[in-house]
Short mmCIF file of C-alpha atoms and ligand atoms in Angstrom, two decimals:
data_model
loop_
_atom_site.label_atom_id
_atom_site.label_comp_id
_atom_site.label_asym_id
_atom_site.label_seq_id
_atom_site.Cartn_x
_atom_site.Cartn_y
_atom_site.Cartn_z
CA UNK A 583 -0.28 0.53 0.22
CA UNK A 584 1.18 3.31 -0.80
CA UNK A 585 -0.69 5.98 1.64
CA UNK A 586 0.80 8.82 0.30
CA UNK A 587 -0.03 7.51 -3.63
CA UNK A 588 -3.64 7.63 -2.26
CA UNK A 589 -4.19 10.80 -0.11
CA UNK A 590 -3.13 12.51 -3.04
CA UNK A 591 -5.60 11.04 -4.91
CA UNK A 592 -8.25 10.89 -2.99
CA UNK A 593 -8.01 15.08 -3.05
CA UNK A 594 -7.46 15.18 -6.54
CA UNK A 595 -11.30 13.29 -6.94
CA UNK A 596 -12.16 16.09 -4.55
CA UNK A 597 -10.27 19.21 -5.86
CA UNK A 598 -12.29 22.94 -6.02
CA UNK A 599 -14.57 23.08 -8.83
CA UNK A 600 -14.10 19.00 -9.92
CA UNK A 601 -16.59 16.23 -9.79
CA UNK A 602 -16.64 12.86 -10.72
CA UNK A 603 -18.53 11.25 -13.30
CA UNK A 604 -20.57 7.59 -13.04
CA UNK A 605 -20.49 6.16 -15.97
CA UNK A 606 -20.85 2.69 -14.71
CA UNK A 607 -24.15 1.51 -15.30
CA UNK A 608 -24.05 -1.82 -15.15
CA UNK A 609 -25.15 -3.84 -18.33
CA UNK A 610 -28.66 -4.35 -17.64
CA UNK A 611 -29.39 -0.17 -15.71
CA UNK A 612 -28.00 0.64 -19.09
CA UNK A 613 -29.81 -1.18 -21.03
CA UNK A 614 -32.82 0.72 -19.09
CA UNK A 615 -31.24 4.44 -19.75
CA UNK A 616 -30.67 3.57 -23.55
CA UNK A 617 -34.61 2.10 -23.61
CA UNK A 618 -35.57 5.88 -22.78
CA UNK A 619 -34.22 6.51 -26.49
CA UNK A 620 -35.20 3.97 -28.55
CA UNK A 621 -31.32 2.79 -29.22
CA UNK A 622 -30.40 -0.72 -28.95
CA UNK A 623 -27.31 -1.46 -26.16
CA UNK A 624 -24.44 -3.87 -27.59
CA UNK A 625 -20.92 -3.63 -26.81
CA UNK A 626 -20.97 -1.08 -29.20
CA UNK A 627 -23.54 1.29 -29.10
CA UNK A 628 -22.30 1.11 -24.90
CA UNK A 629 -19.01 2.31 -25.88
CA UNK A 630 -19.98 5.26 -28.61
CA UNK A 631 -22.24 6.84 -25.98
CA UNK A 632 -19.63 6.56 -23.24
CA UNK A 633 -16.16 7.51 -26.08
CA UNK A 634 -18.13 10.40 -26.83
CA UNK A 635 -18.53 11.40 -23.34
CA UNK A 636 -14.90 10.99 -22.24
CA UNK A 637 -14.01 13.03 -25.57
CA UNK A 638 -15.51 15.98 -24.73
CA UNK A 639 -14.25 19.19 -23.63
CA UNK A 640 -14.22 21.75 -22.00
CA UNK A 641 -15.70 19.12 -19.61
CA UNK A 642 -13.10 17.01 -19.30
CA UNK A 643 -10.42 18.70 -17.98
CA UNK A 644 -12.37 21.41 -16.07
CA UNK A 645 -14.85 19.63 -14.40
CA UNK A 646 -14.57 16.35 -13.79
CA UNK A 647 -11.93 15.33 -11.87
CA UNK A 648 -12.35 11.06 -12.41
CA UNK A 649 -14.86 9.13 -14.43
CA UNK A 650 -16.27 5.48 -12.34
CA UNK A 651 -16.16 2.72 -15.27
CA UNK A 652 -17.54 -0.85 -15.79
CA UNK A 653 -15.84 -3.49 -15.85
CA UNK A 654 -16.72 -3.87 -19.60
CA UNK A 655 -15.71 -0.33 -20.19
CA UNK A 656 -12.15 -0.13 -18.41
CA UNK A 657 -11.42 -3.21 -21.38
CA UNK A 658 -12.67 -1.82 -23.76
CA UNK A 659 -10.83 0.42 -27.04
CA UNK A 660 -12.09 2.88 -29.24
CA UNK A 661 -12.90 2.32 -32.52
CA UNK A 662 -9.45 3.44 -33.76
CA UNK A 663 -7.42 1.19 -31.27
CA UNK A 664 -7.28 4.13 -27.97
CA UNK A 665 -8.31 2.63 -24.53
CA UNK A 666 -11.33 4.60 -23.04
CA UNK A 667 -8.91 4.07 -20.23
CA UNK A 668 -6.27 7.02 -22.72
CA UNK A 669 -8.87 8.80 -23.40
CA UNK A 670 -9.26 9.35 -19.79
CA UNK A 671 -5.76 10.06 -18.62
CA UNK A 672 -5.29 12.55 -21.55
CA UNK A 673 -7.94 14.54 -20.39
CA UNK A 674 -5.84 14.46 -16.74
CA UNK A 675 -9.28 12.41 -15.76
CA UNK A 676 -8.89 9.52 -13.14
CA UNK A 677 -10.42 5.95 -14.14
CA UNK A 678 -12.57 4.46 -11.56
CA UNK A 679 -14.04 1.17 -11.46
CA UNK A 680 -16.83 -0.84 -10.00
CA UNK A 681 -16.07 -3.15 -8.17
CA UNK A 682 -19.68 -4.33 -6.37
CA UNK A 683 -21.22 -6.82 -8.38
CA UNK A 684 -24.54 -5.31 -7.16
CA UNK A 685 -27.54 -5.37 -4.16
CA UNK A 686 -29.28 -8.54 -3.82
CA UNK A 687 -31.70 -9.33 -1.40
CA UNK A 688 -30.87 -9.75 2.10
CA UNK A 689 -32.02 -14.00 2.65
CA UNK A 690 -34.41 -13.61 6.00
CA UNK A 691 -34.94 -9.43 6.19
CA UNK A 692 -37.49 -8.92 3.46
CA UNK A 693 -36.98 -5.89 1.01
CA UNK A 694 -33.94 -5.31 2.34
CA UNK A 695 -30.96 -5.71 -0.06
CA UNK A 696 -26.89 -6.87 0.87
CA UNK A 697 -23.83 -5.91 -1.75
CA UNK A 698 -22.27 -8.85 -2.79
CA UNK A 699 -19.05 -8.53 -4.61
CA UNK A 700 -16.03 -9.41 -1.74
CA UNK A 701 -15.43 -12.99 -3.51
CA UNK A 702 -12.39 -12.78 -5.76
CA UNK A 703 -12.01 -9.08 -5.15
CA UNK A 704 -7.97 -9.13 -3.98
CA UNK A 705 -7.03 -10.54 -7.32
CA UNK A 706 -9.23 -8.50 -9.16
CA UNK A 707 -8.60 -5.90 -7.53
CA UNK A 708 -4.07 -6.63 -8.82
CA UNK A 709 -5.87 -6.61 -12.15
CA UNK A 710 -7.88 -3.31 -12.25
CA UNK A 711 -4.75 -1.76 -10.73
CA UNK A 712 -2.51 -2.73 -13.86
CA UNK A 713 -5.79 -1.94 -16.73
CA UNK A 714 -5.48 1.76 -15.00
CA UNK A 715 -7.89 1.96 -11.81
CA UNK A 716 -6.41 4.43 -9.44
CA UNK A 717 -10.18 4.59 -7.83
CA UNK A 718 -12.92 2.61 -7.48
CA UNK A 719 -16.41 2.41 -5.48
CA UNK A 720 -19.10 0.06 -4.07
CA UNK A 721 -22.67 0.66 -3.43
CA UNK A 722 -24.58 -0.79 -0.32
CA UNK A 723 -28.44 0.13 -0.48
CA UNK A 724 -30.74 1.19 2.40
CA UNK A 725 -33.92 1.03 2.11
CA UNK A 726 -36.65 3.29 4.38
CA UNK A 727 -40.17 1.45 4.91
CA UNK A 728 -41.81 -0.25 7.45
CA UNK A 729 -39.80 -1.82 10.04
CA UNK A 730 -37.06 -0.42 7.67
CA UNK A 731 -34.46 -0.38 7.35
CA UNK A 732 -32.96 -3.18 9.98
CA UNK A 733 -29.90 -2.65 12.31
CA UNK A 734 -28.47 -6.28 10.77
CA UNK A 735 -29.07 -4.78 7.40
CA UNK A 736 -27.33 -1.07 7.69
CA UNK A 737 -24.46 -3.45 10.12
CA UNK A 738 -23.51 -6.00 6.97
CA UNK A 739 -23.73 -3.32 4.51
CA UNK A 740 -21.42 -1.43 6.44
CA UNK A 741 -18.95 -4.31 7.93
CA UNK A 742 -19.52 -5.48 2.97
CA UNK A 743 -18.22 -1.64 2.82
CA UNK A 744 -14.93 -2.01 5.21
CA UNK A 745 -14.48 -4.72 4.29
CA UNK A 746 -14.38 -3.91 0.39
CA UNK A 747 -11.87 -0.52 1.35
CA UNK A 748 -9.44 -1.99 3.44
CA UNK A 749 -8.73 -4.53 -0.07
CA UNK A 750 -8.53 -1.64 -2.27
CA UNK A 751 -5.72 0.58 0.05
CA UNK A 752 -3.80 -2.36 0.44
CA UNK A 753 -4.32 -2.20 -3.51
CA UNK A 754 -3.33 1.68 -3.57
CA UNK A 755 -6.81 2.07 -4.52
CA UNK A 756 -8.88 4.64 -3.24
CA UNK A 757 -12.23 3.54 -2.43
CA UNK A 758 -15.15 5.59 -2.75
CA UNK A 759 -17.75 3.94 0.49
CA UNK A 760 -21.19 4.30 -1.06
CA UNK A 761 -24.09 4.14 1.59
CA UNK A 762 -26.97 4.89 -0.11
CA UNK A 763 -30.95 5.42 1.70
CA UNK A 764 -33.04 5.68 -1.35
CA UNK A 765 -35.26 7.72 -1.82
CA UNK A 766 -37.61 5.83 -2.72
CA UNK A 767 -40.55 5.54 -0.60
CA UNK A 768 -43.34 8.14 1.57
CA UNK A 769 -40.65 8.83 4.28
CA UNK A 770 -40.03 12.62 5.69
CA UNK A 771 -36.89 14.36 5.57
CA UNK A 772 -36.77 13.58 9.20
CA UNK A 773 -36.70 9.99 9.12
CA UNK A 774 -34.12 9.70 6.22
CA UNK A 775 -31.73 11.87 8.15
CA UNK A 776 -32.32 9.55 10.84
CA UNK A 777 -31.66 6.63 8.55
CA UNK A 778 -28.72 8.45 7.61
CA UNK A 779 -27.09 9.71 10.19
CA UNK A 780 -27.34 6.00 11.50
CA UNK A 781 -25.91 4.32 9.10
CA UNK A 782 -22.56 7.14 8.89
CA UNK A 783 -21.85 6.06 13.04
CA UNK A 784 -21.78 2.45 11.59
CA UNK A 785 -19.93 3.34 8.48
CA UNK A 786 -17.22 4.75 9.76
CA UNK A 787 -17.15 2.68 13.05
CA UNK A 788 -16.43 0.10 10.86
CA UNK A 789 -13.82 2.00 8.82
CA UNK A 790 -11.84 2.06 11.63
CA UNK A 791 -12.44 -1.65 12.98
CA UNK A 792 -10.73 -2.66 9.22
CA UNK A 793 -8.70 0.41 9.92
CA UNK A 794 -8.85 2.07 6.79
CA UNK A 795 -7.18 5.29 6.01
CA UNK A 796 -9.90 7.92 6.10
CA UNK A 797 -7.83 10.02 4.31
CA UNK A 798 -7.41 8.14 1.48
CA UNK A 799 -11.01 8.10 0.81
CA UNK A 800 -13.97 9.55 -0.19
CA UNK A 801 -17.69 9.62 1.07
CA UNK A 802 -21.01 8.91 -1.90
CA UNK A 803 -23.35 9.27 0.85
CA UNK A 804 -27.13 10.41 -0.50
CA UNK A 805 -29.11 13.85 0.24
CA UNK A 806 -31.02 14.09 2.52
CA UNK A 807 -34.64 14.62 1.03
CA UNK A 808 -37.76 13.27 1.70
CA UNK A 809 -38.84 10.09 0.26
CA UNK A 810 -40.19 10.95 -3.97
CA UNK A 811 -44.11 9.85 -2.73
CA UNK A 812 -43.66 12.20 0.25
CA UNK A 813 -45.94 15.08 -0.24
CA UNK A 814 -43.75 16.90 2.77
CA UNK A 815 -41.71 19.63 0.75
CA UNK A 816 -38.29 20.76 1.19
CA UNK A 817 -37.11 24.03 -0.02
CA UNK A 818 -33.55 23.86 -1.20
CA UNK A 819 -32.14 25.47 2.03
CA UNK A 820 -33.55 23.55 3.74
CA UNK A 821 -31.85 20.11 1.92
CA UNK A 822 -28.90 21.81 1.87
CA UNK A 823 -29.22 22.68 5.45
CA UNK A 824 -30.30 18.83 7.33
CA UNK A 825 -26.93 17.27 4.51
CA UNK A 826 -24.22 19.30 5.89
CA UNK A 827 -26.14 18.50 9.68
CA UNK A 828 -26.68 15.03 9.22
CA UNK A 829 -22.49 14.82 7.50
CA UNK A 830 -20.99 17.20 10.73
CA UNK A 831 -22.93 14.98 13.05
CA UNK A 832 -20.78 11.70 11.67
CA UNK A 833 -18.20 12.01 9.00
CA UNK A 834 -14.55 12.73 10.44
CA UNK A 835 -12.47 15.39 9.44
CA UNK A 836 -9.59 13.21 8.08
CA UNK A 837 -11.86 12.04 5.02
CA UNK A 838 -11.44 14.80 2.51
CA UNK A 839 -13.90 15.65 0.76
CA UNK A 840 -17.17 14.44 -0.10
CA UNK A 841 -19.02 13.26 -3.53
CA UNK A 842 -22.78 13.13 -3.56
CA UNK A 843 -25.00 10.44 -5.67
CA UNK A 844 -27.36 12.23 -6.90
CA UNK A 845 -30.01 9.30 -6.68
CA UNK A 846 -33.29 10.12 -8.81
CA UNK A 847 -33.34 14.59 -8.09
CA UNK A 848 -33.82 16.01 -11.43
CA UNK A 849 -30.37 17.34 -13.11
CA UNK A 850 -31.14 20.58 -11.14
CA UNK A 851 -32.30 19.95 -7.80
CA UNK A 852 -28.79 18.24 -7.63
CA UNK A 853 -27.20 21.23 -8.83
CA UNK A 854 -29.09 23.30 -6.96
CA UNK A 855 -28.71 21.35 -3.33
CA UNK A 856 -24.93 21.26 -3.57
CA UNK A 857 -24.43 24.61 -4.40
CA UNK A 858 -26.77 25.52 -1.63
CA UNK A 859 -24.24 23.37 0.64
CA UNK A 860 -21.22 25.30 -0.57
CA UNK A 861 -22.56 28.68 -0.90
CA UNK A 862 -24.26 29.05 1.82
CA UNK A 863 -22.51 27.21 4.93
CA UNK A 864 -18.53 26.13 5.94
CA UNK A 865 -17.49 22.18 5.87
CA UNK A 866 -14.38 20.58 6.99
CA UNK A 867 -14.19 19.36 3.73
CA UNK A 868 -15.35 19.46 -0.19
CA UNK A 869 -18.64 19.36 -1.19
CA UNK A 870 -18.68 17.77 -4.63
CA UNK A 871 -20.75 15.24 -7.16
CA UNK A 872 -20.59 12.08 -8.62
CA UNK A 873 -23.14 12.23 -10.58
CA UNK A 874 -24.58 9.02 -12.87
CA UNK A 875 -28.13 10.48 -13.71
CA UNK A 876 -28.27 14.06 -12.84
CA UNK A 877 -25.03 14.93 -15.65
CA UNK A 878 -26.03 12.00 -18.51
CA UNK A 879 -29.72 12.60 -19.24
CA UNK A 880 -29.21 15.66 -21.29
CA UNK A 881 -26.20 14.49 -22.95
CA UNK A 882 -28.56 11.02 -23.33
CA UNK A 883 -31.84 12.65 -24.45
CA UNK A 884 -29.59 14.97 -26.76
CA UNK A 885 -27.95 11.83 -28.13
CA UNK A 886 -30.64 9.95 -28.77
CA UNK A 887 -28.51 7.32 -30.35
CA UNK A 888 -27.83 9.14 -33.31
CA UNK A 889 -24.23 10.24 -34.56
CA UNK A 890 -25.39 13.52 -36.15
CA UNK A 891 -26.39 14.29 -32.76
CA UNK A 892 -22.83 14.53 -31.19
CA UNK A 893 -21.95 18.34 -30.67
CA UNK A 894 -25.64 18.23 -29.37
CA UNK A 895 -24.85 15.48 -26.67
CA UNK A 896 -21.47 17.14 -25.59
CA UNK A 897 -23.19 20.76 -25.48
CA UNK A 898 -25.66 19.24 -23.06
CA UNK A 899 -22.44 17.23 -21.21
CA UNK A 900 -20.63 20.78 -20.88
CA UNK A 901 -22.74 22.57 -19.71
CA UNK A 902 -24.50 19.89 -17.09
CA UNK A 903 -20.63 19.96 -15.55
CA UNK A 904 -19.71 23.58 -15.25
CA UNK A 905 -23.08 23.75 -13.83
CA UNK A 906 -21.82 21.66 -10.65
CA UNK A 907 -18.64 22.95 -11.17
CA UNK A 908 -19.80 26.49 -10.05
CA UNK A 909 -21.74 24.76 -7.65
CA UNK A 910 -18.48 23.44 -5.99
CA UNK A 911 -18.12 27.16 -5.24
CA UNK A 912 -21.80 28.20 -4.75
CA UNK A 913 -21.67 30.05 -7.95
CA UNK A 914 -24.35 28.47 -9.61
CA UNK A 915 -27.94 30.61 -10.60
CA UNK A 916 -30.58 29.27 -12.19
CA UNK A 917 -30.21 32.31 -14.32
CA UNK A 918 -27.42 29.91 -15.92
CA UNK A 919 -29.76 27.21 -16.44
CA UNK A 920 -31.26 29.54 -19.86
P1 13P B 435 -26.83 9.25 -9.55
O1 13P B 435 -26.86 9.85 -9.40
O2 13P B 435 -27.37 8.26 -10.79
O3 13P B 435 -27.53 8.20 -8.40
O4 13P B 435 -25.96 7.45 -9.98
C1 13P B 435 -24.47 8.13 -8.80
C2 13P B 435 -23.54 6.69 -8.92
O5 13P B 435 -23.11 6.11 -9.00
C3 13P B 435 -24.58 5.62 -7.60
O6 13P B 435 -24.37 3.68 -7.54
#
């Protein structure tokens, strides 16, 4: 393990003005995204879509610090034979890799999930490092509902996250630890706060128990929001202040940065919330984005699978990336959305 290199990579991932592009949709998830624009998901169409994103300038050199890839993409090359990893590196961004193998139904705990992928992870991690990945991602899913989440679900998922993080660091790969409390459901924002706080407390206890070096990690949390089916309305500032309060109560200052997931918020909402946190609150960590849908929804719609829409799709990606970059400084404004 090279601790200096780990810490340097982690800091670069969350540097001011930049954030992470989550382009690590599994084959099943990307097929759903492509379905929405009527495009068949094949190895070539997935490559074309992602190559277009990774070649977008100035987004990639100015606003994206790292890209989370799926196993297939880490091994793919462009039509002219250049590895996609190389395109990312040339833009000055860091290639990363999703290493969990998905959230599975948890035996004995109806409606709850446990993330799989620890078996064989140490060997895979070595290969991923050889292929150019310098950080990794593991997503745990916590569901809010009647009697959920259970203590067992929270503990098991945090334990797995900590075991994953330790294996990453052993291979000189920065772990993004992502405990996602889902927006699905009719719960209140107060309930989301309580569950997120509980989960993060456990997470940092497990990371400590597994001797994970916090300075060489990045946290990828949800924001504190009312459930998608809740009638509660929360203002942008209410979300920002609840989220910052929850993180301050749980996340050690040794963590260099926090990169939020968008989790089903609209792209402009995700930007507005990040902006309000940075504009109105002082925090000991850099707060940035690690968005999937909130960065890709607009370019995906503009692209629609057609080569002639390449420029329009890149323009849409440039715009979203720039808006989020401004939000890391608290300098975004709704009027910039045109
Ligand atoms: P969303 O921003 O679309 O939630 O995706 C981020 C991610 O990487 C989820 O694991």
